[in-house]
Tab-separated table of C-alpha atoms in Angstrom:
chain	number	residue	atom	x	y	z
T	1	MET	CA	-16.831	-2.303	5.873
T	2	SER	CA	-17.924	-3.113	9.688
T	3	GLU	CA	-20.085	-5.823	9.423
T	4	VAL	CA	-19.839	-8.745	11.927
T	5	GLY	CA	-21.012	-12.017	12.239
T	6	ALA	CA	-23.529	-13.582	14.848
T	7	ASP	CA	-21.948	-16.647	15.934
T	8	CYS	CA	-18.853	-16.287	12.516
T	9	PRO	CA	-15.591	-17.467	14.320
T	10	LEU	CA	-13.528	-15.135	12.124
T	11	CYS	CA	-15.345	-12.327	13.343
T	12	ARG	CA	-15.071	-13.610	16.919
T	13	ASP	CA	-11.248	-14.661	16.677
T	14	ASP	CA	-7.944	-14.681	14.569
T	15	GLY	CA	-8.647	-17.874	13.082
T	16	GLY	CA	-4.710	-19.206	13.427
T	17	LEU	CA	-1.463	-17.390	14.756
T	18	LEU	CA	-1.989	-13.997	14.115
T	19	LEU	CA	1.296	-12.651	11.884
T	20	TRP	CA	-0.021	-9.370	10.532
T	21	ARG	CA	-3.152	-7.157	10.855
T	22	GLY	CA	-4.169	-4.339	8.775
T	23	ARG	CA	-7.409	-2.251	8.326
T	24	ASP	CA	-9.114	-4.308	6.385
T	25	TRP	CA	-7.051	-7.769	6.302
T	26	ARG	CA	-5.387	-10.300	9.224
T	27	VAL	CA	-2.728	-12.846	8.219
T	28	VAL	CA	-2.567	-15.961	10.168
T	29	ARG	CA	-0.765	-19.348	9.774
T	30	ALA	CA	-3.105	-21.889	10.265
T	31	LEU	CA	-2.697	-24.286	13.647
T	32	GLY	CA	-3.835	-27.777	14.842
T	33	ALA	CA	-5.007	-31.304	13.603
T	34	GLU	CA	-6.582	-29.952	10.267
T	35	VAL	CA	-3.304	-28.494	9.093
T	36	ALA	CA	-0.611	-31.500	10.802
T	37	GLU	CA	-0.175	-32.561	7.242
T	38	ALA	CA	0.304	-29.029	5.490
T	39	PRO	CA	1.864	-27.152	7.956
T	40	ALA	CA	2.910	-24.467	5.612
T	41	TRP	CA	-1.101	-23.236	6.178
T	42	TYR	CA	-1.743	-19.095	5.600
T	43	ARG	CA	-5.070	-17.196	5.871
T	44	VAL	CA	-5.513	-13.953	4.521
T	45	ILE	CA	-8.650	-13.088	6.414
T	46	ALA	CA	-11.600	-10.264	5.994
T	47	THR	CA	-12.037	-8.341	9.019
T	48	ASP	CA	-15.363	-7.937	7.871
T	49	HIS	CA	-18.031	-10.455	7.670
T	50	VAL	CA	-18.593	-10.617	3.984
T	51	ALA	CA	-19.218	-13.734	2.176
T	52	GLU	CA	-18.232	-14.215	-1.207
T	53	TRP	CA	-15.377	-12.359	-3.336
T	54	SER	CA	-17.334	-10.444	-5.882
T	55	ASP	CA	-19.340	-8.550	-3.021
T	56	LEU	CA	-16.192	-6.743	-2.313
T	57	PRO	CA	-14.792	-3.300	-4.854
T	58	PRO	CA	-12.110	-3.567	-6.663
T	59	ALA	CA	-10.052	-1.388	-4.231
T	60	ALA	CA	-10.661	-4.218	-1.769
T	61	GLN	CA	-9.878	-6.875	-3.861
T	62	ALA	CA	-6.740	-5.316	-5.532
T	63	ASP	CA	-5.697	-5.118	-1.221
T	64	ALA	CA	-5.960	-8.704	-0.950
T	65	MET	CA	-4.344	-9.733	-3.665
T	66	ALA	CA	-1.410	-7.782	-2.891
T	67	ILE	CA	-1.806	-9.622	0.422
T	68	VAL	CA	-2.192	-12.949	-0.772
T	69	THR	CA	0.669	-11.886	-3.422
T	70	ALA	CA	3.346	-11.539	-0.367
T	71	VAL	CA	2.477	-13.981	1.575
T	72	GLU	CA	3.099	-16.622	-1.662
T	73	ARG	CA	6.150	-14.627	-2.389
T	74	ALA	CA	7.422	-15.240	1.081
T	75	VAL	CA	6.913	-18.901	1.507
T	76	ARG	CA	8.449	-20.047	-1.945
T	77	ARG	CA	11.078	-17.626	-0.628
T	78	THR	CA	11.380	-19.397	2.621
T	79	LEU	CA	10.208	-22.874	1.812
T	80	GLN	CA	10.883	-23.703	-1.729
T	81	PRO	CA	7.259	-25.645	-2.227
T	82	THR	CA	6.573	-27.568	-5.323
T	83	LYS	CA	3.439	-25.687	-5.477
T	84	VAL	CA	1.300	-22.896	-4.236
T	85	ASN	CA	-2.328	-23.742	-3.594
T	86	LEU	CA	-4.855	-20.361	-3.291
T	87	ALA	CA	-8.471	-20.880	-2.752
T	88	ALA	CA	-11.093	-18.675	-1.323
T	89	LEU	CA	-14.007	-21.817	-0.275
T	90	GLY	CA	-16.095	-20.763	2.553
T	91	ASN	CA	-18.739	-23.236	2.270
T	92	VAL	CA	-18.188	-23.941	6.523
T	93	VAL	CA	-17.154	-20.537	7.699
T	94	PRO	CA	-18.889	-17.780	4.792
T	95	HIS	CA	-16.300	-15.246	5.945
T	96	LEU	CA	-14.011	-14.327	3.284
T	97	HIS	CA	-10.725	-16.081	3.954
T	98	TRP	CA	-7.825	-16.792	1.255
T	99	HIS	CA	-5.587	-20.144	2.054
T	100	VAL	CA	-2.262	-19.946	1.035
T	101	ILE	CA	-1.066	-23.201	1.264
T	102	ALA	CA	2.964	-24.467	0.370
T	103	ARG	CA	2.529	-27.934	-1.321
T	104	PHE	CA	5.962	-30.140	-1.725
T	105	ASP	CA	5.535	-33.342	-3.850
T	106	TRP	CA	6.582	-35.685	-0.691
T	107	ASP	CA	3.586	-34.408	1.402
T	108	SER	CA	1.097	-36.706	2.184
T	109	ARG	CA	-2.082	-35.654	-0.442
T	110	PHE	CA	0.271	-34.131	-3.820
T	111	PRO	CA	-0.654	-33.796	-6.412
T	112	ALA	CA	-4.013	-34.362	-4.869
T	113	PRO	CA	-5.762	-30.974	-3.069
T	114	VAL	CA	-4.635	-31.052	0.561
T	115	TRP	CA	-8.750	-31.668	0.937
T	116	ASP	CA	-8.678	-35.195	-0.768
T	117	ALA	CA	-7.742	-38.171	1.066
T	118	PRO	CA	-3.887	-39.184	2.022
T	119	ARG	CA	-2.686	-40.770	-0.656
T	120	ARG	CA	0.387	-42.008	1.279
T	121	SER	CA	1.537	-42.227	5.253
T	122	ALA	CA	3.248	-38.711	6.307
T	123	ASP	CA	7.015	-38.005	6.200
T	124	GLY	CA	7.696	-37.173	9.701
T	125	THR	CA	11.420	-36.363	9.067
T	126	ARG	CA	10.514	-33.788	6.341
T	127	LEU	CA	7.323	-32.520	8.182
T	128	ALA	CA	9.506	-31.752	10.955
T	129	ALA	CA	12.223	-30.064	9.224
T	130	LEU	CA	9.278	-27.664	7.358
T	131	ARG	CA	7.545	-27.048	10.725
T	132	ALA	CA	11.361	-25.557	11.780
T	133	ALA	CA	11.371	-23.741	8.933
T	134	LEU	CA	7.713	-22.106	9.886
T	135	PRO	CA	9.221	-19.392	11.978
T	136	ALA	CA	11.535	-18.029	8.825
T	137	CYS	CA	8.707	-17.969	6.914
T	138	ASP	CA	6.186	-16.327	8.940
T	139	ALA	CA	8.861	-13.339	9.666
T	140	ALA	CA	9.556	-13.177	5.718
T	141	ILE	CA	5.571	-12.506	5.889
T	142	VAL	CA	5.854	-9.982	8.489
T	143	GLU	CA	8.768	-7.949	7.310
T	144	ALA	CA	6.974	-8.344	3.659
T	145	LEU	CA	3.628	-6.580	4.901
T	146	THR	CA	4.925	-4.153	7.789
T	147	PRO	CA	5.062	-1.295	5.182
T	148	ARG	CA	1.304	-1.561	4.926
T	149	ALA	CA	0.749	-1.053	8.408
T	150	SER	CA	1.646	2.057	8.254
T	151	ALA	CA	-0.059	2.855	5.431
T	152	HIS	CA	-3.533	1.484	7.105
T	153	PRO	CA	-3.011	2.672	11.113
E	1	MET	CA	3.785	-13.289	-22.018
E	2	SER	CA	4.504	-16.225	-24.891
E	3	GLU	CA	5.806	-19.455	-23.198
E	4	VAL	CA	4.460	-23.097	-24.044
E	5	GLY	CA	5.072	-25.437	-22.134
E	6	ALA	CA	6.432	-28.948	-23.534
E	7	ASP	CA	3.317	-31.776	-23.103
E	8	CYS	CA	1.090	-29.290	-20.680
E	9	PRO	CA	-3.001	-30.384	-21.322
E	10	LEU	CA	-3.663	-26.717	-21.123
E	11	CYS	CA	-1.343	-25.373	-23.571
E	12	ARG	CA	-2.775	-27.802	-26.017
E	13	ASP	CA	-6.063	-27.819	-25.335
E	14	ASP	CA	-8.751	-25.600	-24.415
E	15	GLY	CA	-9.290	-27.402	-21.168
E	16	GLY	CA	-13.157	-27.095	-21.341
E	17	LEU	CA	-15.912	-25.721	-23.578
E	18	LEU	CA	-14.096	-22.565	-24.613
E	19	LEU	CA	-16.611	-19.340	-23.642
E	20	TRP	CA	-14.565	-16.747	-24.243
E	21	ARG	CA	-10.874	-16.211	-25.051
E	22	GLY	CA	-8.942	-12.569	-24.605
E	23	ARG	CA	-5.363	-11.738	-25.318
E	24	ASP	CA	-4.148	-13.215	-21.886
E	25	TRP	CA	-6.682	-15.129	-20.253
E	26	ARG	CA	-9.933	-17.671	-21.777
E	27	VAL	CA	-12.930	-19.044	-19.637
E	28	VAL	CA	-13.994	-22.142	-20.621
E	29	ARG	CA	-16.846	-24.603	-18.762
E	30	ALA	CA	-15.280	-27.707	-17.404
E	31	LEU	CA	-16.649	-30.653	-18.990
E	32	GLY	CA	-16.371	-34.514	-18.175
E	33	ALA	CA	-16.727	-36.997	-15.398
E	34	GLU	CA	-14.818	-34.804	-12.522
E	35	VAL	CA	-17.613	-32.359	-12.533
E	36	ALA	CA	-20.535	-34.668	-12.946
E	37	GLU	CA	-21.664	-33.618	-9.264
E	38	ALA	CA	-20.593	-29.924	-9.486
E	39	PRO	CA	-21.093	-29.290	-13.102
E	40	ALA	CA	-21.243	-25.309	-12.651
E	41	TRP	CA	-18.014	-25.512	-12.584
E	42	TYR	CA	-15.752	-22.686	-14.925
E	43	ARG	CA	-12.068	-21.874	-15.355
E	44	VAL	CA	-10.344	-18.874	-15.797
E	45	ILE	CA	-6.842	-20.290	-18.040
E	46	ALA	CA	-4.109	-18.017	-19.112
E	47	THR	CA	-2.948	-18.152	-22.022
E	48	ASP	CA	0.855	-18.500	-21.026
E	49	HIS	CA	2.570	-21.668	-19.426
E	50	VAL	CA	2.894	-19.845	-16.015
E	51	ALA	CA	2.468	-21.947	-12.857
E	52	GLU	CA	2.668	-19.184	-9.833
E	53	TRP	CA	0.287	-16.569	-9.325
E	54	SER	CA	3.287	-14.690	-7.934
E	55	ASP	CA	4.703	-14.619	-11.089
E	56	LEU	CA	2.505	-12.482	-12.742
E	57	PRO	CA	3.282	-8.725	-12.344
E	58	PRO	CA	0.156	-6.537	-10.961
E	59	ALA	CA	-1.858	-5.902	-14.311
E	60	ALA	CA	-1.866	-9.511	-14.937
E	61	GLN	CA	-3.573	-10.404	-11.535
E	62	ALA	CA	-5.584	-7.408	-11.905
E	63	ASP	CA	-7.222	-8.622	-15.295
E	64	ALA	CA	-7.479	-12.234	-13.821
E	65	MET	CA	-9.411	-11.538	-10.991
E	66	ALA	CA	-11.843	-9.069	-12.829
E	67	ILE	CA	-12.313	-11.725	-15.205
E	68	VAL	CA	-12.723	-14.299	-12.353
E	69	THR	CA	-15.154	-11.330	-10.589
E	70	ALA	CA	-17.215	-11.547	-13.889
E	71	VAL	CA	-17.803	-15.484	-14.024
E	72	GLU	CA	-18.665	-15.597	-9.844
E	73	ARG	CA	-21.139	-12.879	-10.799
E	74	ALA	CA	-23.084	-14.385	-13.846
E	75	VAL	CA	-22.755	-17.468	-11.630
E	76	ARG	CA	-24.672	-16.105	-8.727
E	77	ARG	CA	-27.277	-13.997	-10.776
E	78	THR	CA	-27.750	-16.877	-13.179
E	79	LEU	CA	-27.462	-19.994	-10.498
E	80	GLN	CA	-27.639	-18.420	-7.230
E	81	PRO	CA	-25.489	-20.616	-5.388
E	82	THR	CA	-25.312	-21.041	-2.137
E	83	LYS	CA	-21.696	-20.704	-2.119
E	84	VAL	CA	-18.956	-20.007	-5.060
E	85	ASN	CA	-15.595	-21.313	-4.020
E	86	LEU	CA	-12.546	-20.129	-6.012
E	87	ALA	CA	-9.068	-21.892	-5.939
E	88	ALA	CA	-5.861	-22.227	-8.092
E	89	LEU	CA	-4.233	-25.483	-7.043
E	90	GLY	CA	-1.976	-26.423	-9.930
E	91	ASN	CA	-0.528	-29.498	-8.761
E	92	VAL	CA	-1.553	-31.706	-10.771
E	93	VAL	CA	-1.360	-29.271	-14.483
E	94	PRO	CA	1.158	-26.571	-12.929
E	95	HIS	CA	-0.135	-24.072	-15.405
E	96	LEU	CA	-1.898	-21.087	-14.071
E	97	HIS	CA	-6.010	-21.493	-13.866
E	98	TRP	CA	-9.164	-20.573	-11.507
E	99	HIS	CA	-11.691	-22.520	-10.317
E	100	VAL	CA	-14.824	-20.819	-10.539
E	101	ILE	CA	-17.641	-23.613	-8.779
E	102	ALA	CA	-20.807	-23.214	-7.742
E	103	ARG	CA	-21.513	-24.973	-5.009
E	104	PHE	CA	-25.585	-25.711	-3.428
E	105	ASP	CA	-26.504	-26.893	-0.221
E	106	TRP	CA	-28.332	-30.227	-1.568
E	107	ASP	CA	-24.315	-30.978	-3.466
E	108	SER	CA	-23.373	-34.057	-2.876
E	109	ARG	CA	-19.653	-32.872	-1.416
E	110	PHE	CA	-21.370	-29.339	0.749
E	111	PRO	CA	-19.666	-28.154	2.663
E	112	ALA	CA	-16.712	-29.961	2.231
E	113	PRO	CA	-14.981	-28.579	-0.474
E	114	VAL	CA	-15.394	-30.467	-4.327
E	115	TRP	CA	-12.500	-32.432	-4.173
E	116	ASP	CA	-13.228	-33.923	-0.581
E	117	ALA	CA	-15.395	-37.275	-0.962
E	118	PRO	CA	-19.170	-37.287	-1.287
E	119	ARG	CA	-21.469	-36.747	2.097
E	120	ARG	CA	-24.766	-38.084	0.373
E	121	SER	CA	-25.813	-39.490	-2.660
E	122	ALA	CA	-26.139	-37.260	-5.923
E	123	ASP	CA	-29.706	-35.412	-6.115
E	124	GLY	CA	-30.266	-36.287	-10.030
E	125	THR	CA	-33.095	-33.848	-10.126
E	126	ARG	CA	-31.987	-31.257	-9.115
E	127	LEU	CA	-28.951	-31.772	-11.304
E	128	ALA	CA	-30.826	-31.871	-14.231
E	129	ALA	CA	-32.489	-28.682	-13.271
E	130	LEU	CA	-28.635	-27.183	-13.111
E	131	ARG	CA	-27.529	-28.625	-15.989
E	132	ALA	CA	-30.290	-27.492	-17.941
E	133	ALA	CA	-29.706	-23.704	-16.378
E	134	LEU	CA	-25.837	-23.874	-17.354
E	135	PRO	CA	-26.281	-22.526	-21.036
E	136	ALA	CA	-28.143	-19.308	-19.626
E	137	CYS	CA	-24.717	-18.845	-16.929
E	138	ASP	CA	-22.998	-19.317	-19.851
E	139	ALA	CA	-23.840	-16.713	-22.266
E	140	ALA	CA	-24.061	-14.329	-19.073
E	141	ILE	CA	-20.602	-15.072	-18.438
E	142	VAL	CA	-19.880	-14.372	-22.684
E	143	GLU	CA	-22.204	-11.457	-22.138
E	144	ALA	CA	-20.613	-10.007	-19.238
E	145	LEU	CA	-16.537	-10.146	-20.897
E	146	THR	CA	-17.905	-9.528	-24.484
E	147	PRO	CA	-16.584	-5.448	-24.166
E	148	ARG	CA	-13.248	-7.277	-23.126
E	149	ALA	CA	-12.722	-8.488	-26.171
E	150	SER	CA	-12.074	-5.660	-27.991
E	151	ALA	CA	-9.901	-4.012	-25.780
E	152	HIS	CA	-7.705	-7.377	-26.571
E	153	PRO	CA	-7.839	-7.471	-30.254
């Protein structure tokens, strides 16, 4: 795998706060306005510019889901979300990336998907507490994945 | 795995048009108003009432993604979508299920997620053509998965 997409933002940039980079996948925490009301939003992003999940060979799929699972476990352990949401959409940026999003029953869109309209006002106090917990979650993700780095130097 | 959730609609019902049922997973095509403007919407549903992806052992995860991949390949081959969307959300029904949704650049929400507000009117002619193609897609999914049935009698 070594393709690069012209003008693809995920080929050009990390796509968020870089937490871990392996040979075929990296993990970032999403930043910016898009995640203002769901800040515990991580992405597992393919190194190569491949669009569809079923284009990956089984070993690359297994690698991806092991990383997604490790991120989800770190999120659950450190943030105790009501639910974790996983998605690979790619309609806007057709470069394979898994969203791993911690959802809370108090968040402004729950139980709707994060892409739906808000159902209630953002709870600033709880959002601030969640944001304060993100560095611990980031660290748990890095710790969970670091042994993998040495397997893919 | 043998849990059943009280009052869980995916424990009680198939959750759509049943296409294939294995020991641990089944595949349905979603029906009804929710999918009126994105009718090529399939679900890979766990038999057991488990909520989170990371609760599954690796073998069950691998089984799920092999089925998701087979469904995605059948969708791509028979419907030639612009993009396939995969998601496991479960905020409303916390019983693990993967959405596999064919998206088209003409569909009413593209490139937004199917859960976002429509961006344009539904194209009745193209939707009718897509609906007419669904039985062929259903059949391709059944054909792709049928060898698995005998592996899990």
